[in-house]
Coordinates of C-alpha atoms and ligand atoms in Angstrom, one line a residue:
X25 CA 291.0 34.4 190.4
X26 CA 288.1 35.3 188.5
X27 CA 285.4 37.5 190.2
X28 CA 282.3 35.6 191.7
X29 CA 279.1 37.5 191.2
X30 CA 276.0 37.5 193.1
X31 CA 273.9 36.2 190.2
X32 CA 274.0 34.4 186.8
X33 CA 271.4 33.5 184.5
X34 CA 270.2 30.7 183.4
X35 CA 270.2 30.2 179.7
X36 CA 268.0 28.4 177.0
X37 CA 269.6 25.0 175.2
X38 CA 271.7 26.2 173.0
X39 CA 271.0 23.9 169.6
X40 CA 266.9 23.9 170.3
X41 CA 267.1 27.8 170.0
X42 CA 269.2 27.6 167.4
X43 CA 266.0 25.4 165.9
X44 CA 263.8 28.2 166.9
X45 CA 265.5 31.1 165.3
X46 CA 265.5 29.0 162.0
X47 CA 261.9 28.9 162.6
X48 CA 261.6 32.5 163.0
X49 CA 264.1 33.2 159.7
X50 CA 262.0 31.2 157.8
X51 CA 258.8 33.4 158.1
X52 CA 260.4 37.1 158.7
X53 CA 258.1 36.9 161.4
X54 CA 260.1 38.9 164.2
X55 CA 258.0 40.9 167.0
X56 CA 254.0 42.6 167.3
X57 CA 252.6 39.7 169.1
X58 CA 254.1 36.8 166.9
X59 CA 253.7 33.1 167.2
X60 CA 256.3 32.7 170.0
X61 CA 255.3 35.6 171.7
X62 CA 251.7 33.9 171.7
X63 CA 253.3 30.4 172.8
X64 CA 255.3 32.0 175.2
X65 CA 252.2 34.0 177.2
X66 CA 250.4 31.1 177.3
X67 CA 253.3 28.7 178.6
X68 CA 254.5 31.4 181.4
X69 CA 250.7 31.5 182.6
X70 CA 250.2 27.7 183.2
X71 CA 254.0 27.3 184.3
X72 CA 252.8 30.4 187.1
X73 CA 249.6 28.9 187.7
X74 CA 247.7 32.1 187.0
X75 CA 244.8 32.9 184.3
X76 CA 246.6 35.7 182.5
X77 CA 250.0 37.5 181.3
X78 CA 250.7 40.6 178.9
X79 CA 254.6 39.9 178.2
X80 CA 256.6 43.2 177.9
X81 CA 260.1 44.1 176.8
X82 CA 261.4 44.8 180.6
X83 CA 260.2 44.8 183.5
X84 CA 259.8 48.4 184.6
X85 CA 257.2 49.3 181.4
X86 CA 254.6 46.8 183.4
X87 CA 254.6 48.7 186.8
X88 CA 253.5 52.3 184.1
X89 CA 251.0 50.2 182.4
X90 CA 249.6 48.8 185.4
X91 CA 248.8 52.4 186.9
X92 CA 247.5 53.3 183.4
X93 CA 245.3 50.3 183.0
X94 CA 244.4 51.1 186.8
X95 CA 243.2 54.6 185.7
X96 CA 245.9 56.5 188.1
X97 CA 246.9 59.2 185.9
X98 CA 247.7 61.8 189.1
X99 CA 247.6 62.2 192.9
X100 CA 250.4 59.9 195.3
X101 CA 251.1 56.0 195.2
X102 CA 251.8 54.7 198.6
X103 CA 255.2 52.5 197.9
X104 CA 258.2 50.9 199.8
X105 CA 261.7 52.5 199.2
X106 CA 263.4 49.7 200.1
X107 CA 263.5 48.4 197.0
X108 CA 265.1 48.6 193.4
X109 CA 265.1 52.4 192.1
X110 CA 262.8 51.2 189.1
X111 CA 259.6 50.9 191.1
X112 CA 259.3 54.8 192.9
X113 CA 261.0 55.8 189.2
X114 CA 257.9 54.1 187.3
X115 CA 255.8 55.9 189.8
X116 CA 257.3 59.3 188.4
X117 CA 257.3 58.3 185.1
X118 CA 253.6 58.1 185.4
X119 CA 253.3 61.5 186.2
X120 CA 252.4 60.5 189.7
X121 CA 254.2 61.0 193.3
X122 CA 256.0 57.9 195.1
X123 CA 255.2 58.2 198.9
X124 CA 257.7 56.2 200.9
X125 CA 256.1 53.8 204.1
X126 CA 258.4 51.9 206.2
X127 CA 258.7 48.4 206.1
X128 CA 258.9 45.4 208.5
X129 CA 262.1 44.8 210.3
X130 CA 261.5 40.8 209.5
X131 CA 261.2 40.9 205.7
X132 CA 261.9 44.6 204.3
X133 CA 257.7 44.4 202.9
X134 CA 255.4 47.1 203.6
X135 CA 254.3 47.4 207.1
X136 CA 250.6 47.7 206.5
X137 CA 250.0 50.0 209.5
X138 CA 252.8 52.9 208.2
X139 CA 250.7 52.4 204.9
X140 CA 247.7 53.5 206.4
X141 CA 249.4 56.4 208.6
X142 CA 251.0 57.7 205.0
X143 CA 247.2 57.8 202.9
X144 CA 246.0 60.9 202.4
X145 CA 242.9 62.4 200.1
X146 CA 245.6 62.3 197.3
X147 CA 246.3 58.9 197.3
X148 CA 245.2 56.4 194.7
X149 CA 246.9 53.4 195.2
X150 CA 249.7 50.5 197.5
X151 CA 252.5 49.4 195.5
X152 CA 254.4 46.7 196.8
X153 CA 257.6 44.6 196.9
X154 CA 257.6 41.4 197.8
X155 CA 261.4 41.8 198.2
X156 CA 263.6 38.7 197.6
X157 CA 260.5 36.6 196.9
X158 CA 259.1 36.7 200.2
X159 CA 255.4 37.9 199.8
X160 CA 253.9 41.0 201.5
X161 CA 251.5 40.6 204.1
X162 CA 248.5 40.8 201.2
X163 CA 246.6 40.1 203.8
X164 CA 247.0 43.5 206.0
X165 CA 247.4 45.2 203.0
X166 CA 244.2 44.1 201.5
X167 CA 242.1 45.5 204.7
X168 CA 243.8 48.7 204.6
X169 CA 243.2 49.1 200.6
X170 CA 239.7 48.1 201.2
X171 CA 238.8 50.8 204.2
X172 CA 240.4 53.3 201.7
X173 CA 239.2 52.0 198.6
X174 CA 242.4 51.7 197.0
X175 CA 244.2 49.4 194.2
X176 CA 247.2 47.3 195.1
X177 CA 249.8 46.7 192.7
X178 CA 252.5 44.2 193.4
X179 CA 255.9 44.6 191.9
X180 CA 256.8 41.0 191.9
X181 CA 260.4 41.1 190.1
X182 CA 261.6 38.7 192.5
X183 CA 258.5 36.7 192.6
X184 CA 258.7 34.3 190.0
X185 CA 257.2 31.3 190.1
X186 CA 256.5 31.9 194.6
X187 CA 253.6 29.9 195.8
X188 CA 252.0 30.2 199.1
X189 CA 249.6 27.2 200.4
X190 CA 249.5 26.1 196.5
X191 CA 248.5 29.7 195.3
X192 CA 250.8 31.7 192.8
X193 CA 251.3 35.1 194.8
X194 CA 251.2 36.7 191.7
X195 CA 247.5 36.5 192.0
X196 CA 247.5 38.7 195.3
X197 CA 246.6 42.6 194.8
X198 CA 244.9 44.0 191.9
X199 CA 247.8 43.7 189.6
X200 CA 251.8 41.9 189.5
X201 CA 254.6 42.7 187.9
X202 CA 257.7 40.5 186.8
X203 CA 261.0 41.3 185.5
X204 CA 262.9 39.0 183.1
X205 CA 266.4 40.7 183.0
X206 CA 269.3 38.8 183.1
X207 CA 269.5 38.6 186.9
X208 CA 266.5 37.4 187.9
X209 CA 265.7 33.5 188.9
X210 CA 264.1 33.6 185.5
X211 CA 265.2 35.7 182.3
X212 CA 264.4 36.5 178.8
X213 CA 267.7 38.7 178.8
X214 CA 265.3 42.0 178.8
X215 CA 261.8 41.0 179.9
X216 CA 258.7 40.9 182.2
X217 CA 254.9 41.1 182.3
X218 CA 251.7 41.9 184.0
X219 CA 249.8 39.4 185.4
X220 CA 246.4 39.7 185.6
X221 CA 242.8 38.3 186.6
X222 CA 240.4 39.3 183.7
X223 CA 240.3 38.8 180.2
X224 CA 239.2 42.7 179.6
X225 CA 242.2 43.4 181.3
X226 CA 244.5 41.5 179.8
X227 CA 243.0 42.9 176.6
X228 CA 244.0 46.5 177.8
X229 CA 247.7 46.1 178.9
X230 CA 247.9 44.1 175.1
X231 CA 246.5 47.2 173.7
X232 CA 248.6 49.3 176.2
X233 CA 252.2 47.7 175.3
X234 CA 251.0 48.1 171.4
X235 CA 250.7 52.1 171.4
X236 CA 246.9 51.6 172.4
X237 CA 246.3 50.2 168.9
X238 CA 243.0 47.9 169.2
X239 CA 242.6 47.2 165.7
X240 CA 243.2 48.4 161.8
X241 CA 241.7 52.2 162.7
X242 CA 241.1 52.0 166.6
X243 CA 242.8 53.3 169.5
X244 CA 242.2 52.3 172.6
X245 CA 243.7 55.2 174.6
X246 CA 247.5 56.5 174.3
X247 CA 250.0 53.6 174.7
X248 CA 253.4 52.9 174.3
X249 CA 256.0 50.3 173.3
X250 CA 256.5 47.7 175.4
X251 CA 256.2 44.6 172.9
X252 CA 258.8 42.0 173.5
X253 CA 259.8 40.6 170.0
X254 CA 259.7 37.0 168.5
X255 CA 263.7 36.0 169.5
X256 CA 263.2 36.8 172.6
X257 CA 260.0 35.3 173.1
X258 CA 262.0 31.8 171.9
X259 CA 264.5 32.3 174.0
X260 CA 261.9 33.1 177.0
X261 CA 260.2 29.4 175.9
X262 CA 262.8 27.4 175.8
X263 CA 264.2 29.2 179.2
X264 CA 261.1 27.8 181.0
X265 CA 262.2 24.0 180.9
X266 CA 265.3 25.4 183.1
X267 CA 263.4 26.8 186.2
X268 CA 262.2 24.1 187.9
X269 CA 266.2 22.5 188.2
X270 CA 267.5 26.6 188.4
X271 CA 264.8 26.7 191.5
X272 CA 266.4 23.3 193.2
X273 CA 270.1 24.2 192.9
X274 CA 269.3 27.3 194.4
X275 CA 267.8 26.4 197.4
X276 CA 270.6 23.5 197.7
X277 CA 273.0 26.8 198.0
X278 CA 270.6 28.1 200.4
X279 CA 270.5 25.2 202.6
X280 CA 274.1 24.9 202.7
X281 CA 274.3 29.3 203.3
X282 CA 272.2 28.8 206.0
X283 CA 273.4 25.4 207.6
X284 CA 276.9 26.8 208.0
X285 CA 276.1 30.9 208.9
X286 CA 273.2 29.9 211.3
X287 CA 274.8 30.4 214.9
X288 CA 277.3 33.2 213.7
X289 CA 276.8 35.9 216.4
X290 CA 275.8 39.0 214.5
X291 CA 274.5 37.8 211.5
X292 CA 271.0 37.6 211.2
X293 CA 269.5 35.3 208.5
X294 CA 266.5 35.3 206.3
X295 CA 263.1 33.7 207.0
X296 CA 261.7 31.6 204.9
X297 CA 257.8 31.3 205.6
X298 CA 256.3 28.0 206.4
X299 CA 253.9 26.8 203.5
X300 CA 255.7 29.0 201.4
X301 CA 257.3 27.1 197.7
X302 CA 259.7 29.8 197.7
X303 CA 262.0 30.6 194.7
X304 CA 265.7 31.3 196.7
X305 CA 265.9 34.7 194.1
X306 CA 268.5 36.0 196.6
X307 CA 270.4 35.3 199.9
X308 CA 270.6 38.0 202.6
X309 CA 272.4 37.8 205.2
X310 CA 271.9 41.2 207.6
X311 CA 275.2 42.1 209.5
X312 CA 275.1 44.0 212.9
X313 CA 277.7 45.6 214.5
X314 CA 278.4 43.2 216.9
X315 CA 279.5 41.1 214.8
X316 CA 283.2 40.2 215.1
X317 CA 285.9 38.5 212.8
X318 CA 289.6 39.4 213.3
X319 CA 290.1 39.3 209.6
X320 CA 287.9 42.7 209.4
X321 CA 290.9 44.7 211.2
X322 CA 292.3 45.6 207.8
X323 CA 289.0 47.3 206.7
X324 CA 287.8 48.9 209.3
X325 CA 287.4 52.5 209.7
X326 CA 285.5 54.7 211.7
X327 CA 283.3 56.1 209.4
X328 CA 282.3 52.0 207.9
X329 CA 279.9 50.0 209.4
X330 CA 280.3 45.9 209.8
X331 CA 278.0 45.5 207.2
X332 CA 280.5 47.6 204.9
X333 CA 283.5 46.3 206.2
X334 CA 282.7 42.7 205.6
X335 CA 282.0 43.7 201.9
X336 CA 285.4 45.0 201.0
X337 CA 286.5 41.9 202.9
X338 CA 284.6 39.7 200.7
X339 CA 285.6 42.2 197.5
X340 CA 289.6 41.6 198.3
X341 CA 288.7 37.6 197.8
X342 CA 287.2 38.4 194.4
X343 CA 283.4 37.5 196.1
X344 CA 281.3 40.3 194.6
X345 CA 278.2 40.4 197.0
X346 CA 275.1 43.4 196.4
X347 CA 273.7 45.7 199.2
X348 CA 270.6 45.4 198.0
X349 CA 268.9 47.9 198.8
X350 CA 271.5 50.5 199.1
X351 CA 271.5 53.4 198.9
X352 CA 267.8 53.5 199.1
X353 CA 265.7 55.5 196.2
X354 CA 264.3 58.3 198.3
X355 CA 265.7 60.9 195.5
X356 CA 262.9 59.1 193.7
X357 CA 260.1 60.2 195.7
X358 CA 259.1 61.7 198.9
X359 CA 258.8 60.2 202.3
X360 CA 255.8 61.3 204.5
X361 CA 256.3 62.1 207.8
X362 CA 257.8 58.3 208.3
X363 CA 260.9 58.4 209.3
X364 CA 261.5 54.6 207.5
X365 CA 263.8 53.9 210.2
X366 CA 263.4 49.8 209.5
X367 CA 264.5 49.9 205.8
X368 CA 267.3 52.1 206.8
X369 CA 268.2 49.4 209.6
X370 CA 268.0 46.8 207.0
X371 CA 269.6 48.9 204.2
X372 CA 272.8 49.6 206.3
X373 CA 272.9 45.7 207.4
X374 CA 272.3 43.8 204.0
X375 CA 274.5 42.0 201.9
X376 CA 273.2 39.5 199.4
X377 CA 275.7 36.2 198.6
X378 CA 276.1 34.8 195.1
X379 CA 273.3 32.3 194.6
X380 CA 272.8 30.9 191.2
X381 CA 272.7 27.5 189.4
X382 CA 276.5 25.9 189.1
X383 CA 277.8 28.1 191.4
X384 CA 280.8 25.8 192.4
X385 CA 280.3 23.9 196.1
X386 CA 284.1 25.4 196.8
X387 CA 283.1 28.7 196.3
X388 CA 280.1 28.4 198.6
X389 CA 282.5 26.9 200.6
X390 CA 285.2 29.7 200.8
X391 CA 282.7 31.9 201.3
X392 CA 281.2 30.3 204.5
X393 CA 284.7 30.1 205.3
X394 CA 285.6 33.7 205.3
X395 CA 282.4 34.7 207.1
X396 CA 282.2 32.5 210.1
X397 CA 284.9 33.7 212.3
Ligands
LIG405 C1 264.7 44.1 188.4 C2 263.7 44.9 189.2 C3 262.9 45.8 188.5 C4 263.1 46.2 187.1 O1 263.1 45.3 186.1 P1 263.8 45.5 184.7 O2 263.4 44.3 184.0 O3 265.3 45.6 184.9 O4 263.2 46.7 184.1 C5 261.9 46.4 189.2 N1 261.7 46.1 190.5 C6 262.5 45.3 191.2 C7 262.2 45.1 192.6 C8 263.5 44.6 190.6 O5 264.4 43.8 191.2

């Protein structure tokens, strides 16, 4: 049988990009802030619901511009390290030091009170995660970055489209990042942005992504490439009439993850917050070690934990689930004196279950079926 991955992405109609990439071959017209590129911004920031976007070739480029257009240029940036290895990696990248804080047991976001115990007079700024889509507690966040007088970035990869009490939660912190890469609710098959408040701003992360070119002579300050050319600007355009459906199907696989996994002893499930228009990016399940299922005897070992036991079990039915996040990125930065002892709790329990648009009803099916004992 063929393997089932955790994700797959949703793609553009095929004959109306066709039509776009005639359009695009009939001017020459392909990237440095074209016409689709220009369609596209302005689409993606009234399908968000948020006054400003600077679209970028991936989606690591917008947490380094973010810092630059921040003015962090050295010192420590507070962040989660349970997470993707791209966000502590951007940190370096900028020429500044990822400090890991724990995060809470309940969603794997920031805990705002390890923030505060990991700022020190080298500190200049809170990046964080709002892992799986589920958003940091801005609030707590917000009152810690105030007493210290410190920027909050979010990296929003999973975030797209999230709205809390009506409100894009890209429009929490200072600054949010998205990633469009292929396995994200949302793609562009490389992609992401910045979203941001200002006009100025968005002005400076345009200039920033364009080698810090401002106009025929002028430079703004010392860029880099992060333009997203004019093909994949189409593709990103057309892509937007697929969300809203993508969004449905996957919390119909949710639903159905949920209805039949809820009362299996050892499994803890995900919490979707009330008021919360929530995108289902991913499906977590966190396995504990009292977790039973006879089927496991063949992969157990002394050394594995449940969590890694059920995985191969999964992997010898051709289910491919992720531990996202593990192995957690602390070779990417440095951890305080915080021990992190939640995300390592969490890392060693995750295991993320295909959820995607057409993912067949009898896979879901055989997949509940394998797990509930
Ligand atoms: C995907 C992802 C990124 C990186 O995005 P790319 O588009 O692959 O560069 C960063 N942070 C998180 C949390 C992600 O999931």
């Amino acid at each position: 049988m063929k393997e089932i991955l955790v994700t797959s992405p949703i793609l553009p109609d095929f004959e109306e990009f066709t039509e776009s990439l005639r359009e695009i071959w009939s001017t020459s017209r392909l990237t440095n802030n074209g016409p689709f590129l220009q369609r596209f911004e302005s689409a993606l920031a009234d399908y968000l619901g948020v006054p400003y976007v600077s679209v970028m070739t991936n989606g690591t480029l917008p947490i380094i511009l973010s810092l630059k257009a921040l003015g962090i240029t050295e010192g420590e940036v507070i962040t989660t390290p349970y997470t993707f290895v791209a966000t502590p990696a951007a940190v370096s990248w900028s020429g500044l030091t990822p400090v890991f804080a724990d995060v809470e047991y309940s969603t794997g976001n920031l805990d705002a009170q390890a923030v505060e115990a990991a700022i020190t007079p080298r500190t200049r700024a809170i990046l964080g995660v709002h892992v799986y889509g589920v958003p940091c507690c801005d609030e707590a966040l917000r009152r810690v970055a105030r007493a210290h007088g410190l920027p909050i970035i979010y990296d929003a990869a999973h975030a797209f489209g999230v709205r809390e009490n009506g409100k894009s939660i890209l429009l929490n912190g200072d600054l949010s990042t998205l990633s469009f890469h292929a396995t994200k609710v949302f793609n562009t098959i490389e992609g992401g942005a910045v979203v941001c408040k200002t006009k100025e701003m968005k002005q400076r992360l345009d200039a920033l992504r364009n080698f810090g070119i401002t106009g025929e002579t002028t430079f703004s300050e010392a860029g880099i490439n992060a333009k997203l050319d004019e093909v994949r600007a189409a593709y990103g355009l057309l892509n937007l009439r697929k969300v809203d459906v993508a969004i449905q199907e996957r919390r119909a696989i949710s639903r159905q993850y949920s209805e039949a996994l809820k009362s299996v002893a050892g499994i803890r499930l995900m919490e979707i917050p009330e008021g919360l228009d929530y995108n289902f990016s991913h499906y977590p399940i966190y396995i504990g070690e009292s977790y039973c299922h006879p089927a496991l005897a063949p992969f157990a070992q002394p050394d594995k934990n449940k969590r890694d036991q059920v995985y191969d079990y999964l992997m010898a039915h051709d289910i491919h689930p992720r531990r996202y996040f593990y192995p957690l990125p602390f070779h990417a930065g440095k951890i305080a004196s915080d021990p992190c002892e939640n995300a390592k709790k969490i890392s060693s329990q995750v295991l993320c279950l295909p959820i995607y648009p057409g993912l067949p009803v009898e896979i879901l099916k055989k997949i509940t079926s394998l797990l509930v004992p």
